[in-house]
XYZ file of C-alpha atoms in Angstrom:
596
model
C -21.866 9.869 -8.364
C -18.419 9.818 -6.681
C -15.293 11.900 -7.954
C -11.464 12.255 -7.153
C -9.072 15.011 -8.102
C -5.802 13.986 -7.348
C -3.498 15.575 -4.550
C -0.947 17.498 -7.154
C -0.314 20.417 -4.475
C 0.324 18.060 -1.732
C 2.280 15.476 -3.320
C 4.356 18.784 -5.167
C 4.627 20.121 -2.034
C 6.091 16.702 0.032
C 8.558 16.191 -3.198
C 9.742 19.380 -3.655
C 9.716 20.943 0.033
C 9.997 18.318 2.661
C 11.915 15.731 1.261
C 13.681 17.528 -1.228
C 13.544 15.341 -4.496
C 16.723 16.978 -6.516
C 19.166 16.238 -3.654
C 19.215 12.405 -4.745
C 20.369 12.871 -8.366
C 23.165 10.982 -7.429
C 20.959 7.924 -7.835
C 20.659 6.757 -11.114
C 17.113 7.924 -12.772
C 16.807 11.097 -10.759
C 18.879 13.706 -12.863
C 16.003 12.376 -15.484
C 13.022 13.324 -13.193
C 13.520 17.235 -12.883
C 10.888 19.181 -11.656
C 9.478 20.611 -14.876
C 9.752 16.525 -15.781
C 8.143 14.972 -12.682
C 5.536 17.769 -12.204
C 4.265 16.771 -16.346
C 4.455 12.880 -15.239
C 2.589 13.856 -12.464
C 0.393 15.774 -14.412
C -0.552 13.432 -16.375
C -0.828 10.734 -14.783
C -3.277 12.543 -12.542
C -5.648 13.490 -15.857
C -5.320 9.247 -16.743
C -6.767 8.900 -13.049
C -9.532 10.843 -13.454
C -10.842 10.324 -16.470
C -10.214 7.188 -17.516
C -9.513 4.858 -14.332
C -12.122 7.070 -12.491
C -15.565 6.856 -14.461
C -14.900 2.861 -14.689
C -14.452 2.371 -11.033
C -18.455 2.023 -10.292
C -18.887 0.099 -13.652
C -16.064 -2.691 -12.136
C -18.539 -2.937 -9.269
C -21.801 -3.639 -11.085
C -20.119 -5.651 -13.474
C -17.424 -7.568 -11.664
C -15.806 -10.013 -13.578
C -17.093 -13.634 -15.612
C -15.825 -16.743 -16.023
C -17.668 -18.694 -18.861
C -17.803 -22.629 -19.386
C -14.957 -22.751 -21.169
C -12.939 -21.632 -18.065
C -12.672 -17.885 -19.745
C -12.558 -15.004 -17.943
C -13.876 -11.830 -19.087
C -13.105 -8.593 -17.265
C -15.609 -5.257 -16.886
C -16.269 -3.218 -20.082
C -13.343 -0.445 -20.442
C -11.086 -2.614 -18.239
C -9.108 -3.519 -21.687
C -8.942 -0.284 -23.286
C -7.634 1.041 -20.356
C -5.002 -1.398 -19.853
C -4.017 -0.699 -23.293
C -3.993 2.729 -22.763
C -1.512 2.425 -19.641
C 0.702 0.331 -21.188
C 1.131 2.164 -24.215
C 1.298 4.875 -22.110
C 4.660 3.612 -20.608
C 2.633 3.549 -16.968
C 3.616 0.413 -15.809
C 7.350 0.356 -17.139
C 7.971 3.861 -15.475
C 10.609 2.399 -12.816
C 11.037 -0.474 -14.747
C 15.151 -1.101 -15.402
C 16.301 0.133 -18.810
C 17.777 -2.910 -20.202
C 14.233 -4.815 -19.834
C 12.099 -1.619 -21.739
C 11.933 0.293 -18.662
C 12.101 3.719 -18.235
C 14.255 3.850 -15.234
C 12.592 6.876 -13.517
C 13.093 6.784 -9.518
C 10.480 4.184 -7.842
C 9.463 7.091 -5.658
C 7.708 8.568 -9.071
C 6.303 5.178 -9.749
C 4.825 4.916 -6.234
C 3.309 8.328 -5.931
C 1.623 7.712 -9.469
C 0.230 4.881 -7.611
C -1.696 6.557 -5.024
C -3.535 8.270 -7.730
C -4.731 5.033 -9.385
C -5.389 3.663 -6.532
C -7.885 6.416 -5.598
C -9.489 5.871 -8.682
C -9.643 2.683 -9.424
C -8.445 -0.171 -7.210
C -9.656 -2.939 -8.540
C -8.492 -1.868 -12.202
C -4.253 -0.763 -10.495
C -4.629 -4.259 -8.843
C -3.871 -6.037 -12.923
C -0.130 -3.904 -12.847
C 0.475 -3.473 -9.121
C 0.953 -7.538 -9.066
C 2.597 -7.006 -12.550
C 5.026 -5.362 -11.113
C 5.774 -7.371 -7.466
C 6.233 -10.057 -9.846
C 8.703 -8.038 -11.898
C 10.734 -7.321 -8.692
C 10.420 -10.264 -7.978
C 12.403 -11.735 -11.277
C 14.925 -8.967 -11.382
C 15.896 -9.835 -8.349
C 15.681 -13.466 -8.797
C 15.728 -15.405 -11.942
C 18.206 -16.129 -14.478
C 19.080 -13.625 -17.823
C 16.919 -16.194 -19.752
C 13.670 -15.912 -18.044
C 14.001 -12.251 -17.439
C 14.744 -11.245 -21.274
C 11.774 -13.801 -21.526
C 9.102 -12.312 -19.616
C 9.714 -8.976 -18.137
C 9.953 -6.751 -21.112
C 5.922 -7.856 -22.084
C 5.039 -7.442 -18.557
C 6.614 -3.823 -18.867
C 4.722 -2.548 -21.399
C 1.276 -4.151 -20.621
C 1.179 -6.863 -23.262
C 1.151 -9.732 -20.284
C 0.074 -9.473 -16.860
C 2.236 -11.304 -13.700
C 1.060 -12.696 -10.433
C 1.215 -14.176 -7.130
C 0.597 -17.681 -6.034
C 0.854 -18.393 -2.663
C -2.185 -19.591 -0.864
C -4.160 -23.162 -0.921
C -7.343 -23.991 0.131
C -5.557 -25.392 3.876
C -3.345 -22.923 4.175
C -2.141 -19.110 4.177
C 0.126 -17.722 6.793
C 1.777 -20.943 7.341
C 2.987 -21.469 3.889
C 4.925 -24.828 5.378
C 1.704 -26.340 4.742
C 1.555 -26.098 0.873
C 0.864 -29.270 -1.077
C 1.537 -27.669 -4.742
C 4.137 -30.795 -6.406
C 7.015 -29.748 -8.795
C 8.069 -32.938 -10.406
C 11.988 -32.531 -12.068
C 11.687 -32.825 -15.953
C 14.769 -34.173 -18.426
C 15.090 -30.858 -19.812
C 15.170 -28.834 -16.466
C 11.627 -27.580 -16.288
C 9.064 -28.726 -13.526
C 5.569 -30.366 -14.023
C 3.233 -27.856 -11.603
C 0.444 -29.750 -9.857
C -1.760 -28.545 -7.135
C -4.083 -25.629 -6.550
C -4.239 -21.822 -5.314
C -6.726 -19.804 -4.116
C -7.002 -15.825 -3.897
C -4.976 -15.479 -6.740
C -5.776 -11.735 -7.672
C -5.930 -11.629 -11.881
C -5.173 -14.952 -12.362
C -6.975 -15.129 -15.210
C -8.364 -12.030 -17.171
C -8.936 -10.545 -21.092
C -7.053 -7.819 -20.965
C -2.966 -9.176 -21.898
C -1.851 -11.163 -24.010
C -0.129 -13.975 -21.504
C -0.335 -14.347 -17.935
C 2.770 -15.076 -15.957
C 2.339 -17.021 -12.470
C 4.662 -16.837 -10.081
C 4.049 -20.020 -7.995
C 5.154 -21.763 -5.126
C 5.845 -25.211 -4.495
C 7.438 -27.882 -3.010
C 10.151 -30.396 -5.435
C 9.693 -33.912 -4.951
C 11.597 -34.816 -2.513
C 12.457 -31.350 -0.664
C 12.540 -30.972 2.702
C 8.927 -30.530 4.490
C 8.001 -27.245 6.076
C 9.296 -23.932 4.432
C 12.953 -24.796 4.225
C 11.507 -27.231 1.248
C 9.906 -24.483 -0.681
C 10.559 -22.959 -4.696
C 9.316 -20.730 -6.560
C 8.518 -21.200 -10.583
C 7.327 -19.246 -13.520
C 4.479 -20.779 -14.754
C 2.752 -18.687 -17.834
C -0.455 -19.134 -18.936
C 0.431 -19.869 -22.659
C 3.879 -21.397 -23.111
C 6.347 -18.858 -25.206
C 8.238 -20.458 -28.108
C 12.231 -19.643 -28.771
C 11.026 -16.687 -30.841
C 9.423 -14.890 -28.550
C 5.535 -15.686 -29.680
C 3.117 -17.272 -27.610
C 2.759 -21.157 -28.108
C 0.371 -23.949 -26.549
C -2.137 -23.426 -23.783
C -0.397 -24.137 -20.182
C -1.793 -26.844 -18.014
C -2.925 -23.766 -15.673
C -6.641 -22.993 -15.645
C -8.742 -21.110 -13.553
C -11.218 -23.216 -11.502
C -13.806 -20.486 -10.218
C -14.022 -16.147 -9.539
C -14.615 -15.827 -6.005
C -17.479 -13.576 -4.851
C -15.933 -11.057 -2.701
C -17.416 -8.114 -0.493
C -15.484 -5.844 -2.907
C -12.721 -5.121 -5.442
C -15.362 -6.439 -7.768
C -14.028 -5.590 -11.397
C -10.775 -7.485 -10.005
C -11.048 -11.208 -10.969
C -9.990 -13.432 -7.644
C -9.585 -16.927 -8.880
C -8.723 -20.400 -7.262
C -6.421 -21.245 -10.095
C -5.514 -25.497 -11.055
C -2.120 -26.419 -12.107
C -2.323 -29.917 -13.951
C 1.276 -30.667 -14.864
C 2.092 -27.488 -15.990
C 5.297 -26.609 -17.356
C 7.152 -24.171 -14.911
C 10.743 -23.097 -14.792
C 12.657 -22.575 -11.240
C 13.237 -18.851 -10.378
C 16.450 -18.400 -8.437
C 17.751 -21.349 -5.892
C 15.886 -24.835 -5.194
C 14.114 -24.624 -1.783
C 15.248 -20.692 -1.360
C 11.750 -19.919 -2.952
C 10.325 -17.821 -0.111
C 13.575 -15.742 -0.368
C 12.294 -14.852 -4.048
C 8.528 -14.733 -3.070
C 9.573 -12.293 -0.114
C 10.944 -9.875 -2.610
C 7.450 -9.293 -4.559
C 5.236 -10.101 -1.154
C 7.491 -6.759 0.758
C 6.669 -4.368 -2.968
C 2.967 -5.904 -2.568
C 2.591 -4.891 1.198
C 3.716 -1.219 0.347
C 1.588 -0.996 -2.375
C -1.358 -2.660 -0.012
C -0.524 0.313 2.522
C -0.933 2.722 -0.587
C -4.568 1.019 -0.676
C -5.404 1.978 2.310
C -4.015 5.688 1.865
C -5.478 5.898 -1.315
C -9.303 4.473 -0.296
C -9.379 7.456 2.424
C -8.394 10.008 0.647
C -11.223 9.666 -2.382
C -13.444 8.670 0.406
C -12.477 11.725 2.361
C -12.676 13.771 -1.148
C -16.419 12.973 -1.531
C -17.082 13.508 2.128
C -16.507 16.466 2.340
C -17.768 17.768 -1.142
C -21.186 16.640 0.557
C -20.403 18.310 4.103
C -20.192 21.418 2.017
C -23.578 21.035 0.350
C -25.864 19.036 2.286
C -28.049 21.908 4.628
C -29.093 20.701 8.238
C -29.273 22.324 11.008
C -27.950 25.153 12.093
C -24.438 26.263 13.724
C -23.895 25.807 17.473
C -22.668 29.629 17.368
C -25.265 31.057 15.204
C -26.715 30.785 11.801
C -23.920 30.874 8.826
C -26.136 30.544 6.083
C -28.878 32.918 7.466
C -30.199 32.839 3.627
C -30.933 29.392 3.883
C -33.574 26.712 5.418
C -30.161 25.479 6.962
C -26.448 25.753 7.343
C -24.294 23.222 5.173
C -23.208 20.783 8.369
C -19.190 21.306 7.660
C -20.332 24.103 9.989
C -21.094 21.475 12.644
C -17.780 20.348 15.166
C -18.224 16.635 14.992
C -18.499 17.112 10.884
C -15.380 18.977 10.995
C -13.927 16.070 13.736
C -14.295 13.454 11.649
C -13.368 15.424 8.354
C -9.777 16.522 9.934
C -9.440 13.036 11.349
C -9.363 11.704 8.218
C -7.004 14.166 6.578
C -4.371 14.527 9.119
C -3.976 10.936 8.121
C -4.161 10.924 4.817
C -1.345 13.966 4.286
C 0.675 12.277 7.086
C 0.592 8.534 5.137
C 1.453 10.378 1.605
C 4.823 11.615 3.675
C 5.048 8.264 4.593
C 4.972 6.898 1.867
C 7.285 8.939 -0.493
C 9.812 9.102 2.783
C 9.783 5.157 2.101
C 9.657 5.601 -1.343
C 13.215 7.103 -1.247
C 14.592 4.845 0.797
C 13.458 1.723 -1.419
C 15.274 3.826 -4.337
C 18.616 4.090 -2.178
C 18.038 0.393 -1.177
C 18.148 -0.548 -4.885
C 20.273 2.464 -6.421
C 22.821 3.500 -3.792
C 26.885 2.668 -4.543
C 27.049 3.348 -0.671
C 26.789 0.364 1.236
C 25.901 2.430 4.677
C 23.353 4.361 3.065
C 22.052 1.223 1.264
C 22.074 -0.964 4.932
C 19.975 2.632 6.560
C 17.652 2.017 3.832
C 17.030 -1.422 4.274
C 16.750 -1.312 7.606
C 13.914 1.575 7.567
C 12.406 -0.911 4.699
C 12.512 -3.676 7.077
C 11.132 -2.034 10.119
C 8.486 0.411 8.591
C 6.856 -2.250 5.694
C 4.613 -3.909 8.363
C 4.055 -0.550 10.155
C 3.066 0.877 7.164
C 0.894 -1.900 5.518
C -1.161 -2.566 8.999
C -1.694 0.759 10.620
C -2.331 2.791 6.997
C -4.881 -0.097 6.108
C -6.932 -0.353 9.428
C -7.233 3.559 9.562
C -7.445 3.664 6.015
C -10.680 1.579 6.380
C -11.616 3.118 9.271
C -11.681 6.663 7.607
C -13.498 5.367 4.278
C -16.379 3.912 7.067
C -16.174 8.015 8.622
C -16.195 9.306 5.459
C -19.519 7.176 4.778
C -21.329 8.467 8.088
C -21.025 12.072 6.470
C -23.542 11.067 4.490
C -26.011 9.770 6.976
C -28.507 7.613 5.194
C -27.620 8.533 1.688
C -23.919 6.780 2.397
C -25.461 2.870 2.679
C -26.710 4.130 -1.084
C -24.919 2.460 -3.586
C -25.438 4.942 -6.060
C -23.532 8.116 -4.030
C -20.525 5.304 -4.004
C -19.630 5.153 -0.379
C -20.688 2.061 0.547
C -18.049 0.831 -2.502
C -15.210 2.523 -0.927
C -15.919 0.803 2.354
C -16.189 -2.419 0.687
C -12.920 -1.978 -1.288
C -10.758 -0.493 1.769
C -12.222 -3.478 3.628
C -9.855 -5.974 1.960
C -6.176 -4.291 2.389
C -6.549 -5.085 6.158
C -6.436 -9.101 5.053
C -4.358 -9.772 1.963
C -0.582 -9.876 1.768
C -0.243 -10.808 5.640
C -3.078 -9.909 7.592
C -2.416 -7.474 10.021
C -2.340 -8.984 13.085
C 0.558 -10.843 11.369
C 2.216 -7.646 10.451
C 2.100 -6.942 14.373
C 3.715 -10.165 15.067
C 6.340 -9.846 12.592
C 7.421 -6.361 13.933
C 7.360 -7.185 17.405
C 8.387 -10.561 16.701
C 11.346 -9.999 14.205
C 11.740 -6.100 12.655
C 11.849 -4.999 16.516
C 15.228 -7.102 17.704
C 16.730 -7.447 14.322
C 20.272 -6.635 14.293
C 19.964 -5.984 17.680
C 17.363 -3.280 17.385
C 19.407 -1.283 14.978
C 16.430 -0.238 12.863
C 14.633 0.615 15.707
C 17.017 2.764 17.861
C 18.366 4.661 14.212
C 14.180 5.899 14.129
C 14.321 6.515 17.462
C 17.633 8.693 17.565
C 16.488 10.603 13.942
C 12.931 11.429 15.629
C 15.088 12.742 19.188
C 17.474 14.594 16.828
C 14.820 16.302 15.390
C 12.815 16.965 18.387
C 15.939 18.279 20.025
C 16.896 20.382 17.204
C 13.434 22.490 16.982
C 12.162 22.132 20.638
C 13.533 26.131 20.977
C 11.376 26.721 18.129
C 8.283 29.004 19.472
C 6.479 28.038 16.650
C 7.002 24.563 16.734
C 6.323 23.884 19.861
C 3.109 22.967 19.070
C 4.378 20.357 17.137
C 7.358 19.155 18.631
C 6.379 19.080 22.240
C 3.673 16.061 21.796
C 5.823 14.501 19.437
C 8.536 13.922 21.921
C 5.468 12.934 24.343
C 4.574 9.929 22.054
C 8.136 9.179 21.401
C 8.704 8.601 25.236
C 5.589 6.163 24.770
C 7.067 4.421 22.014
C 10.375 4.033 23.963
C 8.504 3.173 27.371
C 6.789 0.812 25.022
C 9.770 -0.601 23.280
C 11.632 -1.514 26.579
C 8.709 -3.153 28.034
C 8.586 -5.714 25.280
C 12.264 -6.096 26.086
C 11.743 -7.352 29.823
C 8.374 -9.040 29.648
C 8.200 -10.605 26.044
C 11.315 -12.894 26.007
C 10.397 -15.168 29.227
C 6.397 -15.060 28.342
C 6.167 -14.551 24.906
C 2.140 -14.075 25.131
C 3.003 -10.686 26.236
C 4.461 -9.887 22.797
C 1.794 -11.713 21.591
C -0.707 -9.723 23.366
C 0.904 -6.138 22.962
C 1.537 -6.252 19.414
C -1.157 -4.520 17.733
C -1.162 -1.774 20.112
C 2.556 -1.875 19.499
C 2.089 -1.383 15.616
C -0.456 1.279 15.520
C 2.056 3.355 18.698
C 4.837 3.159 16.091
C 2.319 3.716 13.351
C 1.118 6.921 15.373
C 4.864 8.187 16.061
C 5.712 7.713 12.511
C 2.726 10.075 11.503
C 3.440 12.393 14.123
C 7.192 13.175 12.598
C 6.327 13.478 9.484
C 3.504 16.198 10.462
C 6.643 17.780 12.788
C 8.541 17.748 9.465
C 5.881 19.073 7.289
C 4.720 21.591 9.723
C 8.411 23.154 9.991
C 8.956 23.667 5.930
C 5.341 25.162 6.075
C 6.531 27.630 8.999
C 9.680 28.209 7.734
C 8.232 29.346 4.208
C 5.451 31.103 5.716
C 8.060 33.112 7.676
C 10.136 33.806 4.394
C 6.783 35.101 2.835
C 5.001 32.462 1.544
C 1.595 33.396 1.703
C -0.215 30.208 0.026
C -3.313 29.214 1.650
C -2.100 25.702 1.615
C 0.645 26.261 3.891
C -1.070 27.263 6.325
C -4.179 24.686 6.091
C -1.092 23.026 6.994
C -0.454 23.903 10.144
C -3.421 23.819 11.120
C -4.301 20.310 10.061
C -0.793 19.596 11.818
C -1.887 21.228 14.756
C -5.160 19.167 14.867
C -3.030 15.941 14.485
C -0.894 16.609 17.712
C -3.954 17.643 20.051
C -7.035 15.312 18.757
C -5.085 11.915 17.109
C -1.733 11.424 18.776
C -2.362 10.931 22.441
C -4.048 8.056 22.025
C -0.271 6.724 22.072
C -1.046 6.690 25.720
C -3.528 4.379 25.646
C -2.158 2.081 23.410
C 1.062 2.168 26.237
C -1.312 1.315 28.628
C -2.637 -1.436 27.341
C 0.726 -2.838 26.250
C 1.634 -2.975 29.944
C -1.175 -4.289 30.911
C 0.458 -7.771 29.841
C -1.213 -10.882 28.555
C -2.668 -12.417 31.671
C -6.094 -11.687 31.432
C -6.221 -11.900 27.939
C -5.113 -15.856 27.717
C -6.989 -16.431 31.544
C -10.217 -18.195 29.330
C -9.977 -21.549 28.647
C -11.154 -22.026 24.990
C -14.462 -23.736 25.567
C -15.378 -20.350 27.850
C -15.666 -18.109 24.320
């Protein structure tokens, strides 16, 4: 059976070390999140993970979820105690704002928990990660009414939110939708139409169920310009506060899906049901954009989170299974065989998987911060910075952390040879689960699009040249640095390719856009590659510089060596992806369609 400890030294040491929590108590919610503070959330939160989320992970997979005659939806066994549990617990409210039952704590704290859930349990963190995109989503949004309405149950666990975007003839291309919102006398709208994909759109574990949906008012211009967005709960909610009549919303059918099994993915039927607008008529995807950017960063912690458990297992076997014997000599001479972590290609794959993994956690709490200054920030420079590394690195981070995150959960199987297409050792599950970040919330060919397409020449590249100048700064600043040479020398390599990259795009994509077209995946996963390569450059100098002071933890230097391993095995391949970039789109749109 599968396990996961989660990363407390790594995350402690990426708070504390490289990005140097306590120097943002200006923001409000920090000064409460001290170290003895974070390190017991943290704590915690890690101990929830493991033993509750944890041991119902496989039992979400063999039971997945039911939907009755009735139209009633029953989720795995556990699923509602432990939604209880992390309610009660004040898990989901942790960044939530004050006024609303929150506890205000930095988002950072919130999205590190994350990770650890994740790991454990995806399916389960699925029910409160949409919870809480469509929490953003009304903060940011609706009016006082609708938030004192909803978002203090959605807070602490009592009701559930989520996401309704896609129909049965269209996903991407939201223009398309046919969902009706017919005007009523007393300002509400009658809902009409139907959704598919909805992840829990209909479960037994809250109270209420609050749909954010998206629609088109009679009479609104076609295409997106025409588009709202509505609150649409699943049992109306009387002046009091209690919970009134059934909703015309009802879910149709659970999808059978590959994975994410004890997560119930419904096609969900609105028949005239009462919905209120959320924000501006026709400005819906404004609204919708605000929980679909929270859900893409918490799609990229999927993908982080899938490899690291599946990298956790991986190499718990490495270390036990015996076959064969070292290259160099027996290492187990005591033994019928040596454990194969002794084995190059074992320890290949194994380091792969982990320079990403410690890489994407820097990532992601780097972010992290910079979503809290977005939000928290009384400096408007500091709060434009933020929003511009939000913009630019949101589909960097959701496409290249989800197609390596898959990628390293399929590695992580092959350690286990035959025994990893078992269900029972749990693999296979991981693989499966992983398997779905790459699609949902903007498939990532789209995210490659939109940041070639739009984060790239925004603002006239702003975003773009303030990475590219912070990464050069840095790179400048330790290139005397004997022993960071290592380190910084490759980085500025793959910088170069990013920039020789970046001003192709700039001459070839504007008069033949199938060159931008073409490039843009490469494109992604260079910038992905860069990204990963600075934050190793950053981690590897704290690590050096406390080693030096001495620091003699075994962890810092695992460090640098895992560092090391990034910069000579994993980051050239920046050169092939300029390559191919350059190579243009010719070839690639020569075949008339009837020649596939």
């Amino acid at each position: 059976m599968p396990s996961y400890r989660a990363p407390l030294e790594d995350v402690k040491f990426l708070l504390d070390d490289v990005f140097h929590f306590d120097r943002y108590n200006n923001l409000p919610g920090f000064s409460d999140a001290s170290a003895d503070v974070r390190d017991a959330i943290l704590s915690e939160a890690a101990k929830f993970s493991e033993e509750v989320l944890q041991p119902l992970n496989r039992v979400g997979d063999l039971e997945g979820c039911k939907r009755d005659d009735d139209g009633r939806v029953t989720t795995p066994k556990g699923f509602k105690e432990a939604f209880r549990q992390m309610g009660e617990g004040g898990w989901i409210g942790l960044a939530g704002p004050v006024e609303y039952g929150g506890q205000g704590l930095p988002q950072t704290l919130a999205q590190t928990i994350g990770e650890f859930m994740i790991s454990a349990n995806m399916a389960f963190s699925m029910y409160h990660g949409l919870t809480l995109g469509a929490v953003a989503a009304l903060v940011a949004h609706a009016d006082d009414g609708i938030k004192q309405t909803y978002i203090p149950n959605m807070l602490a666990g009592k009701w559930a939110g989520t996401m309704n975007l896609t129909e049965p003839h269209c996903g991407t291309d939201l223009g398309l939708l046919r969902t009706k919102a017919a005007r009523q006398a007393d300002g509400s709208f009658k809902i009409s139409g139907t959704k598919i994909f909805i992840s829990g759109g209909d479960q037994d574990i809250t109270e209420n169920i609050v749909h954010l949906v998206i629609a088109r008012i009679e009479g609104a211009p076609a295409g997106t310009k025409g588009i709202s967005l509505f609150v649409v709960p699943k049992f109306l909610v009387n002046a009091d506060g209690s919970l009134g009549a059934r909703n015309g919303v009802s879910c149709g059918s659970i999808e059978h899906k590959m994975g994410i099994h004890g997560n119930a993915t419904c096609v969900m039927n609105y028949d005239n049901a009462t919905g209120w607008l959320v924000g501006e008529e026709n400005k819906g995807l404004n609204a919708m954009f605000v929980m679909m950017n929270e859900a893409r960063l918490g799609v990229a912690a999927q993908g982080l989170a899938q490899s690291e458990v599946a990298y956790q297992n991986a190499v718990a076997y490495a270390k036990e299974r015996l076959q064969g014997r070292s290259l160099s000599g027996p290492k187990a001479p005591d033994k019928a065989a040596d454990p194969i972590i002794v084995h190059p290609d074992v320890r290949r794959t194994l380091l792969t998987i982990r320079a990403f993994n410690e890489a994407s956690r820097a990532m992601m709490i780097w972010t992290s911060l910079k979503a809290d200054v977005a939000r928290k920030s009384s400096d408007a420079k500091e709060r434009q910075e933020a929003e511009d590394h939000l913009g630019l690195l949101t589909p960097v981070m959701k496409g290249v952390m989800t197609d390596l995150g898959f990628s390293n959960a399929v590695a992580a199987q092959q350690m286990f040879g035959g025994h990893g297409y078992i269900a029972e050792w749990g693999m296979e599950q991981f693989v499966r689960d992983a398997r779905i970040a790459m699609i949902y919330e903007g498939a990532n060919g789209i995210q490659a699009l939109d940041l070639v397409g739009r984060k790239l020449p925004k603002d006239g590249g702003r975003a773009a040249m303030a990475f590219f100048n912070e990464v050069g700064a840095f790179a400048k600043e330790h290139g005397g640095d004997e022993a960071m040479k290592p380190y910084v020398a490759p980085l500025s390599t793959a910088l170069g390719h990013l920039q020789q990259a970046t001003m192709w795009l700039m001459q070839n994509a504007m008069a033949k856009p199938d060159n931008a077209g073409a490039a843009s995946t490469d494109y992604m996963h260079l910038f992905g590659l860069v990204v990963l390569g600075y934050m190793w450059a950053r981690m590897a100098k704290v690590a050096s510089d406390k080693i030096a002071a001495g620091d003699g933890a075994q962890h810092l230097r695992t460090k640098l060596v895992t560092g090391k391993f990034f910069m000579e095995r994993v980051l050239p391949e920046t050169a092939a992806h300029l390559a191919r970039i350059q190579s243009g789109a010719a070839t690639t749109m020569e075949l008339a369609a009837d020649a596939f």
